[in-house]
PDB file of C-alpha atoms and ligand atoms in Angstrom:
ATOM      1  CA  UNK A1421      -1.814  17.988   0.553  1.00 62.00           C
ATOM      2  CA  UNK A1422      -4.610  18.847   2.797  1.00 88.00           C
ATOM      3  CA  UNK A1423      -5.641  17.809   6.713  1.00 96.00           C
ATOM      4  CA  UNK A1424      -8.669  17.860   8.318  1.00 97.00           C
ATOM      5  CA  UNK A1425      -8.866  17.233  12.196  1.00 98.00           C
ATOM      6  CA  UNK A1426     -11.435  15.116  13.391  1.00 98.00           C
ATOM      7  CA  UNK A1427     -11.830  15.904  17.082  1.00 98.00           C
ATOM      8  CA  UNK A1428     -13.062  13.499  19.989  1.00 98.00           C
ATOM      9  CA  UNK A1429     -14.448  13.320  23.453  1.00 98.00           C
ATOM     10  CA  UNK A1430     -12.588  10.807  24.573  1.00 98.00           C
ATOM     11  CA  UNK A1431     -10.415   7.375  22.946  1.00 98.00           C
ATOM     12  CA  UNK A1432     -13.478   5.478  23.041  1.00 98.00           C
ATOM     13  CA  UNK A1433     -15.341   8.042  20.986  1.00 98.00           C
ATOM     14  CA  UNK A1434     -12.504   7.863  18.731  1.00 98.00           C
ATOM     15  CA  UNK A1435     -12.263   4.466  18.121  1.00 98.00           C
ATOM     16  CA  UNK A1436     -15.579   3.983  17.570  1.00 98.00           C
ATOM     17  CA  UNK A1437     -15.588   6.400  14.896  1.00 98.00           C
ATOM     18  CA  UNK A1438     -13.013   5.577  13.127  1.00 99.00           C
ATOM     19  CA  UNK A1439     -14.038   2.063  13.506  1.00 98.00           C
ATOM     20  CA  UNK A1440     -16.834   2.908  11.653  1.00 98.00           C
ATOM     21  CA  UNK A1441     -15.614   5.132   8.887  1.00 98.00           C
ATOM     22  CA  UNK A1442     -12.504   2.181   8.462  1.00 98.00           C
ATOM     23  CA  UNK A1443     -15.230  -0.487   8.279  1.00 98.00           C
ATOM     24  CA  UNK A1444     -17.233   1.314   5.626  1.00 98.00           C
ATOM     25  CA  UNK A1445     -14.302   1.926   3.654  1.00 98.00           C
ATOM     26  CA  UNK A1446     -13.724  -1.862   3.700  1.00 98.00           C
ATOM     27  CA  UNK A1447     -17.001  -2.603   2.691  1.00 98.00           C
ATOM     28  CA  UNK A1448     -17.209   0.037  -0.306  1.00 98.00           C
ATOM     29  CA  UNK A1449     -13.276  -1.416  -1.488  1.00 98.00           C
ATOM     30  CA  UNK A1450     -15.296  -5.194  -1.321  1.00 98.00           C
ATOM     31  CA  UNK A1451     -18.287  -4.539  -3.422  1.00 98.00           C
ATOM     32  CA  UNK A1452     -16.269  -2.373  -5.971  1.00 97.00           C
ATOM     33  CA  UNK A1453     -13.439  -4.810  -6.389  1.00 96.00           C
ATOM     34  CA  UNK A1454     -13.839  -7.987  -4.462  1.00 97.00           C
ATOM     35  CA  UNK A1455     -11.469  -7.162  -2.118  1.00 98.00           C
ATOM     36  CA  UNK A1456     -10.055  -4.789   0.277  1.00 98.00           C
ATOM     37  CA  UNK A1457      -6.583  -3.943   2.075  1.00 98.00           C
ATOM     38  CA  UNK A1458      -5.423  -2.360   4.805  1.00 98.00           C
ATOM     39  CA  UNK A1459      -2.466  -1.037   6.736  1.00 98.00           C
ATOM     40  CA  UNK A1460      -2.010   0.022  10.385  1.00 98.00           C
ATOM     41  CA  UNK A1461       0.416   1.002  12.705  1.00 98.00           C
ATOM     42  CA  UNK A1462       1.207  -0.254  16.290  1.00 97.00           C
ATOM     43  CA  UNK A1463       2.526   1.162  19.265  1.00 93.00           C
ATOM     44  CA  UNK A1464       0.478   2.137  22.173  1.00 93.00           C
ATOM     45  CA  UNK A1465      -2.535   4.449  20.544  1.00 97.00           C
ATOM     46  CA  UNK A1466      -4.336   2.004  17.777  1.00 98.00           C
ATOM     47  CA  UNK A1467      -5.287  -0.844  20.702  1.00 98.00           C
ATOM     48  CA  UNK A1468      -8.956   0.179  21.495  1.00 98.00           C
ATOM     49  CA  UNK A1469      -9.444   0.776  17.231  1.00 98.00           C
ATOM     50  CA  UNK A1470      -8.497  -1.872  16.588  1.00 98.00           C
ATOM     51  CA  UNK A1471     -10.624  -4.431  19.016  1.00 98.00           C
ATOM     52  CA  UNK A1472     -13.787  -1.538  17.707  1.00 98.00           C
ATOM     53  CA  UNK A1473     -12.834  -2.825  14.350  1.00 98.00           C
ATOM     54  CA  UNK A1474     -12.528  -6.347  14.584  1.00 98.00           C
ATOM     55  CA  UNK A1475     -16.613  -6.375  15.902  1.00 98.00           C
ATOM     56  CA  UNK A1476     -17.024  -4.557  12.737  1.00 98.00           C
ATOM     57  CA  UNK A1477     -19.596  -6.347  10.522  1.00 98.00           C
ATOM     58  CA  UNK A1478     -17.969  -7.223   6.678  1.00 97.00           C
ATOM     59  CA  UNK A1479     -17.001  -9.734   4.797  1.00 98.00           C
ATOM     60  CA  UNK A1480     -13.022  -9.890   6.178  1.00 98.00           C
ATOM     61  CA  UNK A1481     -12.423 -13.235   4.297  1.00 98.00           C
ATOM     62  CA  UNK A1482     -11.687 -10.069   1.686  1.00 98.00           C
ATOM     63  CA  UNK A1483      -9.586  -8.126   3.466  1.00 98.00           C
ATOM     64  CA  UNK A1484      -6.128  -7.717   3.046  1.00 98.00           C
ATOM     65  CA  UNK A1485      -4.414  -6.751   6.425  1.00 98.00           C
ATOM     66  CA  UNK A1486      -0.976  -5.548   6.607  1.00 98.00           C
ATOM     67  CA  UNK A1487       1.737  -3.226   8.774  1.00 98.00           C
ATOM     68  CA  UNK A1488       2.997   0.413   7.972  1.00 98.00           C
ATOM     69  CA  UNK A1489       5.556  -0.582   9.981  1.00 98.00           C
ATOM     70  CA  UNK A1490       7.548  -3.501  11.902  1.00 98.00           C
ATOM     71  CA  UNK A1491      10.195  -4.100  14.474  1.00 98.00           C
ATOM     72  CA  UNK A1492      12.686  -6.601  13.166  1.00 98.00           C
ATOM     73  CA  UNK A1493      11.571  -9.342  16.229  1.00 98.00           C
ATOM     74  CA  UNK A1494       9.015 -12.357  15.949  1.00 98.00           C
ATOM     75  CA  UNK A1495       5.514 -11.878  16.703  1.00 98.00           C
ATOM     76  CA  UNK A1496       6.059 -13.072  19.968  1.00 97.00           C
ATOM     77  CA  UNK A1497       8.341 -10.721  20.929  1.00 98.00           C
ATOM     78  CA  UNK A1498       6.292  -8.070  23.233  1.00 96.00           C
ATOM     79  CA  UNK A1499       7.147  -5.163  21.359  1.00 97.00           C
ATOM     80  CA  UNK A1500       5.772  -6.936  18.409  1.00 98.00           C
ATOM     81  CA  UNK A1501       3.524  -4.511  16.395  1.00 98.00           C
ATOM     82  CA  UNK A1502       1.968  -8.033  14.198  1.00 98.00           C
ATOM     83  CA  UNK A1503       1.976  -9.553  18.310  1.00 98.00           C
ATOM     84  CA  UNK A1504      -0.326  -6.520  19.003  1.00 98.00           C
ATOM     85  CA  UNK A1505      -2.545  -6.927  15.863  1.00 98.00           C
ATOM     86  CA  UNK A1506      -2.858 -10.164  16.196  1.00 98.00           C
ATOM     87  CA  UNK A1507      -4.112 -10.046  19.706  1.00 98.00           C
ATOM     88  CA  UNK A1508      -6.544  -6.974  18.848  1.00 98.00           C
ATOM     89  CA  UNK A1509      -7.410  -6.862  15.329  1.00 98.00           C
ATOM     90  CA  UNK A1510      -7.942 -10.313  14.166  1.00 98.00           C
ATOM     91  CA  UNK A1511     -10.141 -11.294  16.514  1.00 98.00           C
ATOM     92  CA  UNK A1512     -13.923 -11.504  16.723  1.00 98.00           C
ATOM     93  CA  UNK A1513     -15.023 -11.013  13.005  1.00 98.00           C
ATOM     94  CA  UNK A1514     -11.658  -9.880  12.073  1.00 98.00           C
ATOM     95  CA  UNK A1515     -10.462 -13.380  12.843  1.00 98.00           C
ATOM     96  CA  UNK A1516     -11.100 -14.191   8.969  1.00 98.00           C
ATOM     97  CA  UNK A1517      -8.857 -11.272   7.491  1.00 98.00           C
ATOM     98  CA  UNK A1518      -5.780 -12.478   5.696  1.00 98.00           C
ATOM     99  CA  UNK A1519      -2.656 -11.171   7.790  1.00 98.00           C
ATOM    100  CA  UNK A1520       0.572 -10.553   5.232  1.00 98.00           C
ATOM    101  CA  UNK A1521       3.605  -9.986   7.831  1.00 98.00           C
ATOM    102  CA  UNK A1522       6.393  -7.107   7.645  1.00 98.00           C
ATOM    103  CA  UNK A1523       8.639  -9.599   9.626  1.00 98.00           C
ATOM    104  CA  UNK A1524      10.295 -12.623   7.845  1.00 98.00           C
ATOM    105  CA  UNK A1525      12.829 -14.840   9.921  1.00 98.00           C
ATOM    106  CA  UNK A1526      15.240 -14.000   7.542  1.00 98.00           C
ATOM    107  CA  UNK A1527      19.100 -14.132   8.054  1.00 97.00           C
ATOM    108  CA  UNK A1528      19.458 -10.176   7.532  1.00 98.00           C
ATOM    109  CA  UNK A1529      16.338  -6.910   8.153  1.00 98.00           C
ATOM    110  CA  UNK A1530      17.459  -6.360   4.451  1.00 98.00           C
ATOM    111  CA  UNK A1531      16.198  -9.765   3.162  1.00 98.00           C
ATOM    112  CA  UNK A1532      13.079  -9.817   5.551  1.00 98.00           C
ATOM    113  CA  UNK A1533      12.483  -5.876   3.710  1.00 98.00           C
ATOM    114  CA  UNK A1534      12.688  -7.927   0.202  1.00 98.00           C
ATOM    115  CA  UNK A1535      10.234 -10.582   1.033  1.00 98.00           C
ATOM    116  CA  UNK A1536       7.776  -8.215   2.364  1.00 98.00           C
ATOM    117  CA  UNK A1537       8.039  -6.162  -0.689  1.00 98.00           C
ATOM    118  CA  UNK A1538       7.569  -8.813  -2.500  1.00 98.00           C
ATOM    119  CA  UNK A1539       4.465 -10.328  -0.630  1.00 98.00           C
ATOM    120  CA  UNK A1540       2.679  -6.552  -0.496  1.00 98.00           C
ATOM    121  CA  UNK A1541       3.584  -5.656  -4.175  1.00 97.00           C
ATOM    122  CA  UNK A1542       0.061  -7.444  -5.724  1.00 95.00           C
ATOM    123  CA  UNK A1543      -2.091  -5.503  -3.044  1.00 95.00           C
ATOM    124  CA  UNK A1544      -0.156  -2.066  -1.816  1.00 86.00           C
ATOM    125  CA  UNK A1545      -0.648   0.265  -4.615  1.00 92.00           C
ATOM    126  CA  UNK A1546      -2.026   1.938  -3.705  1.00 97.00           C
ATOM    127  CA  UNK A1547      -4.248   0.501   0.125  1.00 98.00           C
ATOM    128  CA  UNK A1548      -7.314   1.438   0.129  1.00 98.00           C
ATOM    129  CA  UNK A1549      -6.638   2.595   4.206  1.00 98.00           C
ATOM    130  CA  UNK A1550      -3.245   3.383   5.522  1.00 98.00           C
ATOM    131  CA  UNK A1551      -3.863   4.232   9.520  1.00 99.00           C
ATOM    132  CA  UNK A1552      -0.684   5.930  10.591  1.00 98.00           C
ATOM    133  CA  UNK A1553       0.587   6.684  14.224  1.00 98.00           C
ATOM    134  CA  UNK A1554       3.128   9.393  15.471  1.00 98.00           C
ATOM    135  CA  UNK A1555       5.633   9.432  17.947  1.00 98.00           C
ATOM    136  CA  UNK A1556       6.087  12.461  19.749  1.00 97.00           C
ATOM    137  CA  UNK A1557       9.490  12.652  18.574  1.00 98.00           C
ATOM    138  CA  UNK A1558       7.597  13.298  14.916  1.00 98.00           C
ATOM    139  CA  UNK A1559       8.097  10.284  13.503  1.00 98.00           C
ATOM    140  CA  UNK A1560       5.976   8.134  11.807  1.00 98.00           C
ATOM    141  CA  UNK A1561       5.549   4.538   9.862  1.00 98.00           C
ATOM    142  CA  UNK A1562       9.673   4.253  11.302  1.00 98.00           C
ATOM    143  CA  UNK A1563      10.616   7.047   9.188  1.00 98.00           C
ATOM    144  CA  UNK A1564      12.667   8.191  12.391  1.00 98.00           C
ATOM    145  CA  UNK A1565      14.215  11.693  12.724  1.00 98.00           C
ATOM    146  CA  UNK A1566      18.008  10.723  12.457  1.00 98.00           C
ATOM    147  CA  UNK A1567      17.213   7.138  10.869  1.00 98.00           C
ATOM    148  CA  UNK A1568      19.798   5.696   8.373  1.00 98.00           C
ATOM    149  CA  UNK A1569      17.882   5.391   5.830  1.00 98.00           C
ATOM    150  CA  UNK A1570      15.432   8.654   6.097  1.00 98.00           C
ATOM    151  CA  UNK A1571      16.058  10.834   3.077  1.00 98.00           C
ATOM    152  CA  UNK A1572      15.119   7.463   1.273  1.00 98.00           C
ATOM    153  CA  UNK A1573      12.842   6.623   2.755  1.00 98.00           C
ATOM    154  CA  UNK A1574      10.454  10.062   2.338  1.00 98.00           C
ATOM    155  CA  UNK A1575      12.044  10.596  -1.482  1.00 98.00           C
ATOM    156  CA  UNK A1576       8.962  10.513  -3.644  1.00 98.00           C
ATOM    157  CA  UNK A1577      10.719   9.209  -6.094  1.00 98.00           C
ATOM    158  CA  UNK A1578      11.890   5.605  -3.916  1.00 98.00           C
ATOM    159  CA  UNK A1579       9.600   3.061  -5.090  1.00 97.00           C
ATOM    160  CA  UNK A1580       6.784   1.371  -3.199  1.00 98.00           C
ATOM    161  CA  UNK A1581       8.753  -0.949  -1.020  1.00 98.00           C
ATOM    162  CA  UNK A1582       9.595  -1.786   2.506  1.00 98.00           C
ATOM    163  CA  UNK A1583      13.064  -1.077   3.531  1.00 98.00           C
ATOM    164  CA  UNK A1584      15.274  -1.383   6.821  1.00 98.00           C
ATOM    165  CA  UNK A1585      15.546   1.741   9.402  1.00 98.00           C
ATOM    166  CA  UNK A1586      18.013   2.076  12.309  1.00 98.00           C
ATOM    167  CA  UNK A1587      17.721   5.466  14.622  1.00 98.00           C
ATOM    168  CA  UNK A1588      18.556   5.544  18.169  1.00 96.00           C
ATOM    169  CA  UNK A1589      14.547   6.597  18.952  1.00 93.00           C
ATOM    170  CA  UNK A1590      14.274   3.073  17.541  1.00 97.00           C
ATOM    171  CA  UNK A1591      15.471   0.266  19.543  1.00 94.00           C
ATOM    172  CA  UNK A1592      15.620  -2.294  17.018  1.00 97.00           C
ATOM    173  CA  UNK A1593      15.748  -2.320  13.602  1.00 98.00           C
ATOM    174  CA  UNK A1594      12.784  -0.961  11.819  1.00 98.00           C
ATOM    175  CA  UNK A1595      11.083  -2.852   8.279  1.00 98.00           C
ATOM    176  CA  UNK A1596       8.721   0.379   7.283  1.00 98.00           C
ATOM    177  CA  UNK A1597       6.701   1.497   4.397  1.00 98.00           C
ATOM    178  CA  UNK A1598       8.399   3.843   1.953  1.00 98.00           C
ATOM    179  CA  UNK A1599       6.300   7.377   1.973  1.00 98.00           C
ATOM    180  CA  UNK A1600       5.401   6.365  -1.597  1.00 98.00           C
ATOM    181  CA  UNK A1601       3.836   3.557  -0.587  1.00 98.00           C
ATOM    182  CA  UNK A1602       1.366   4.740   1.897  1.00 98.00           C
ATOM    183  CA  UNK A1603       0.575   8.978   0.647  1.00 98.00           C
ATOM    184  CA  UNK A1604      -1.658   7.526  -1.853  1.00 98.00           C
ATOM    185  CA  UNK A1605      -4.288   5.347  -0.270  1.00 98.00           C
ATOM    186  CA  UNK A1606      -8.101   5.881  -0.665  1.00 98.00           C
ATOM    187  CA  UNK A1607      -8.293   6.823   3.063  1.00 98.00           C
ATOM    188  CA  UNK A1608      -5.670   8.322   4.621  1.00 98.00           C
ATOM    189  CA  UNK A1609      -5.391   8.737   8.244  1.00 98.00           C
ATOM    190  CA  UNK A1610      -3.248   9.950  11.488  1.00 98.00           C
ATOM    191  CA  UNK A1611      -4.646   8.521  14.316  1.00 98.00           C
ATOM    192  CA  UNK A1612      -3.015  10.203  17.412  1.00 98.00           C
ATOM    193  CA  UNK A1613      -4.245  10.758  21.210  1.00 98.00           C
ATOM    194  CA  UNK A1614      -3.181  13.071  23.831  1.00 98.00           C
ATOM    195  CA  UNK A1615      -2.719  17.133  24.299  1.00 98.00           C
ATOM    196  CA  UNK A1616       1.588  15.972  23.669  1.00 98.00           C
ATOM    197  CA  UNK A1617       0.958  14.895  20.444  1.00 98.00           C
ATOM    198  CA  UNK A1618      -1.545  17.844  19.687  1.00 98.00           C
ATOM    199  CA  UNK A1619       1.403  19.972  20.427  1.00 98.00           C
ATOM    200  CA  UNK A1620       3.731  17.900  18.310  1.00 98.00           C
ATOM    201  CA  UNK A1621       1.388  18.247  15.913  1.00 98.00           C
ATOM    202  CA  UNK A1622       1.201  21.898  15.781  1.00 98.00           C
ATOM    203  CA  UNK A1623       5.334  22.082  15.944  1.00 98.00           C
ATOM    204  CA  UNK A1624       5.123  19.320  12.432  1.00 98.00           C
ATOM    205  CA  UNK A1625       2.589  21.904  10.777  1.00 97.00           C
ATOM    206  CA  UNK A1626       4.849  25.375  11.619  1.00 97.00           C
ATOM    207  CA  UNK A1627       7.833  25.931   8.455  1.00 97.00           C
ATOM    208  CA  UNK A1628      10.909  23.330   9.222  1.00 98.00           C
ATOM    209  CA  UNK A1629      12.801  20.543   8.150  1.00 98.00           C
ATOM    210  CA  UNK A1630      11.112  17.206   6.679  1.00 98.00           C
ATOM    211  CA  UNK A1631      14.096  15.238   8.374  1.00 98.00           C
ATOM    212  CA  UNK A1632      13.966  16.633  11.657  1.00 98.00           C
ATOM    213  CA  UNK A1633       9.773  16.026  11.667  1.00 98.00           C
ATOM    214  CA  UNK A1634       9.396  13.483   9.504  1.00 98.00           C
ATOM    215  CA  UNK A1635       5.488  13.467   9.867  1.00 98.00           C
ATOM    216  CA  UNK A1636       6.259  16.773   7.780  1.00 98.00           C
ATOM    217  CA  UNK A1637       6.295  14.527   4.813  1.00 98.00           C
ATOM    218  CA  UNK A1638       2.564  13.461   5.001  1.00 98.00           C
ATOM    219  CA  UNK A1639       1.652  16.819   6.104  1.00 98.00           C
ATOM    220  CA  UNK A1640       2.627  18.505   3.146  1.00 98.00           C
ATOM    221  CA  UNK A1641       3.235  15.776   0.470  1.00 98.00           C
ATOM    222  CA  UNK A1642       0.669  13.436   0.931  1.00 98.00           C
ATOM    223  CA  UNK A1643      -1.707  13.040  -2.399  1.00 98.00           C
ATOM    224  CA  UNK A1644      -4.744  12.016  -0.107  1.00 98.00           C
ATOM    225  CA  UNK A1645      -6.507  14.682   2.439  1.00 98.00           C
ATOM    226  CA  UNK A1646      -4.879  13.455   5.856  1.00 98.00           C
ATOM    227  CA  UNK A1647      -7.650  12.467   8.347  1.00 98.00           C
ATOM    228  CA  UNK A1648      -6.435  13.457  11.388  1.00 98.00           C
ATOM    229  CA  UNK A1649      -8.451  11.336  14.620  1.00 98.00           C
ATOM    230  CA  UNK A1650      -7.045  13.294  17.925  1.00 98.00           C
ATOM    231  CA  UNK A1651      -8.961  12.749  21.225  1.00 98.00           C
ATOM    232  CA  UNK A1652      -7.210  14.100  24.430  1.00 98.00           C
TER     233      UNK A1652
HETATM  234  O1  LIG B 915       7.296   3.005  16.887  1.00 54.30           O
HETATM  235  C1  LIG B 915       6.129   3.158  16.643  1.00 54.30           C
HETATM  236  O2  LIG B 915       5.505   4.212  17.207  1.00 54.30           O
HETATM  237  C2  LIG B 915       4.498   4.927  16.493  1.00 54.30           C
HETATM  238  C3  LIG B 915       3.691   5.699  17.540  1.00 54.30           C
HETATM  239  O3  LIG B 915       3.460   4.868  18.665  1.00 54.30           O
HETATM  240  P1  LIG B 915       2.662   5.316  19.973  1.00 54.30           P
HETATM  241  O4  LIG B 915       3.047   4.294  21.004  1.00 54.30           O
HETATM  242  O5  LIG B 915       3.126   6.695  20.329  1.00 54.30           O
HETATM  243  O6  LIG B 915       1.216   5.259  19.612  1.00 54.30           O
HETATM  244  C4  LIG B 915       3.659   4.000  15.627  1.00 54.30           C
HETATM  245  O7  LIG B 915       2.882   4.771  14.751  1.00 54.30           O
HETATM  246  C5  LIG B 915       4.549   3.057  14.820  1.00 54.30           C
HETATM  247  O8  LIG B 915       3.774   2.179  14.027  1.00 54.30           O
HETATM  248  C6  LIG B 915       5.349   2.242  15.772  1.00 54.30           C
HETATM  249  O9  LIG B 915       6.166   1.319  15.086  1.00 54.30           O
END
C-alpha cells in the first residue's frame, strides 16, 4: 500500500545495496525459521544483483530460490530467465541454494503452471523476498498489459499459484506468479534502472487502469511497503 524509492548513483551502487539488504533478509528468515526463500525476476536489469548476491556470505544450503516469472522454454534456451539465474545467482556462495524451476518439460504451459504450483506451495506463502522487475510497457512478474489471462491473474481473490500468460509484448508463453502470491512477502521490492522506467514509473503512479499498467496492482494493492531500487 505504500512505496518508498531508494535512489542510486549508479547500477553498481544499486546492486550492492540491495545485495546487502537481500542478504540480511536471508540471514534474519534462517535464524528465525531454519530456512529462507526467495523469488526474482529476469530480464536484462537483475544481472549485476544478482552476481553481488551470490558473494553474499549465508548459509544458502537454506535458501529456497525460485522465479516470479518464466518463459515457457528450457533453461538453455537464451531467453531463459532460470538460464540467467543460473549463470548469475547460483554461483560463488550461492552455488549451494536449492533452485525450484517455473519451467517443467511438460506436454502443455498449463501442466508445467500445475507442477510449479505444486512444487512452490510448501515454501511461497508467503517469500520472505519477492524482487520484481518492470517492463517499460508496465508490466511486471508476466502480468502483461493485454495478456489472456490478466484480470486473473491481479484478482486478489485467485489463489497463490502459477498460471500461463500469452500477450503479444510476450513472445512466448509466460508461467508467472499470481499477484496473490508475491504482494505479501516480508520484503518487497521493484528493482528497476534507467530515467525510461523512472518515467514509466511516474505514468503507473498517476489515476488509470490496473490492466493497462499492470505494475498498478503492486502500487496500490500490495500488503508490503514496495521498495523501490532505481539508479539511472
Ligand atoms: O519479461 C520480463 O521482463 C521484466 C523486465 O525486464 P527488463 O529486461 O526490462 O529488466 C522482468 O521483470 C520479468 O521477470 C521478465 O520475465
Amino acid at each position: 500500500m505504500s512505496a518508498t524509492l531508494h535512489t542510486f548513483e549508479n547500477g553498481t551502487a544499486l546492486a550492492e545495496a540491495l545485495a546487502d539488504a537481500v542478504g540480511d533478509r536471508l540471514a534474519a528468515a534462517i535464524k528465525e525459521r531454519g530456512t529462507a526463500s526467495i523469488a526474482v525476476s529476469g530480464g536484462s536489469t537483475p544481472k549485476a544483483f544478482f552476481q553481488a548476491l551470490s558473494q553474499r556470505e549465508l548459509d544458502w544450503t537454506r535458501v529456497i530460490v525460485t522465479l516470479v516469472d518464466e518463459r515457457f522454454v528450457p533453461p538453455e534456451n537464451d531467453r531463459s530467465n532460470h538460464g540467467l539465474v543460473a549463470a548469475n545467482l547460483l554461483q560463488n556462495k550461492a552455488a549451494a541454494a536449492r533452485f525450484v524451476p517455473l519451467y517443467r518439460a511438460a506436454a502443455t504451459a498449463e501442466h508445467a503452471a500445475a507442477m510449479a504450483s505444486e512444487a512452490t506451495a510448501g515454501f511461497a506463502n508467503p517469500f520472505d523476498i519477492v524482487v520484481l522487475g518492470m517492463g517499460t510497457d508496465g508490466h511486471t512478474a508476466s502480468f502483461f498489459p493485454g495478456g489472456t489471462r490478466l484480470r486473473e491473474a491481479i484478482d486478489p481473490a485467485t489463489p497463490r499459484s502459477v498460471i500461463t500468460m500469452n500477450a503479444d509484448g510476450a513472445g512466448e508463453t509466460r508461467l508467472t506468479f499470481t499477484f496473490s502470491s508475491l504482494q505479501d512477502a516480508g520484503f518487497l521490492v521493484l528493482h528497476i534502472e534507467g530515467d525510461g522506467k523512472k518515467e514509466v514509473l511516474a505514468r503507473a503512479e498517476a489515476p488509470g487502469d490496473e490492466m493497462e499498467m499492470p505494475i498498478r496492482a503492486m502500487l496500490r494493492r500490495a500488503r508490503s511497503p514496495l521498495q523501490i531500487y532505481w539508479a539511472p
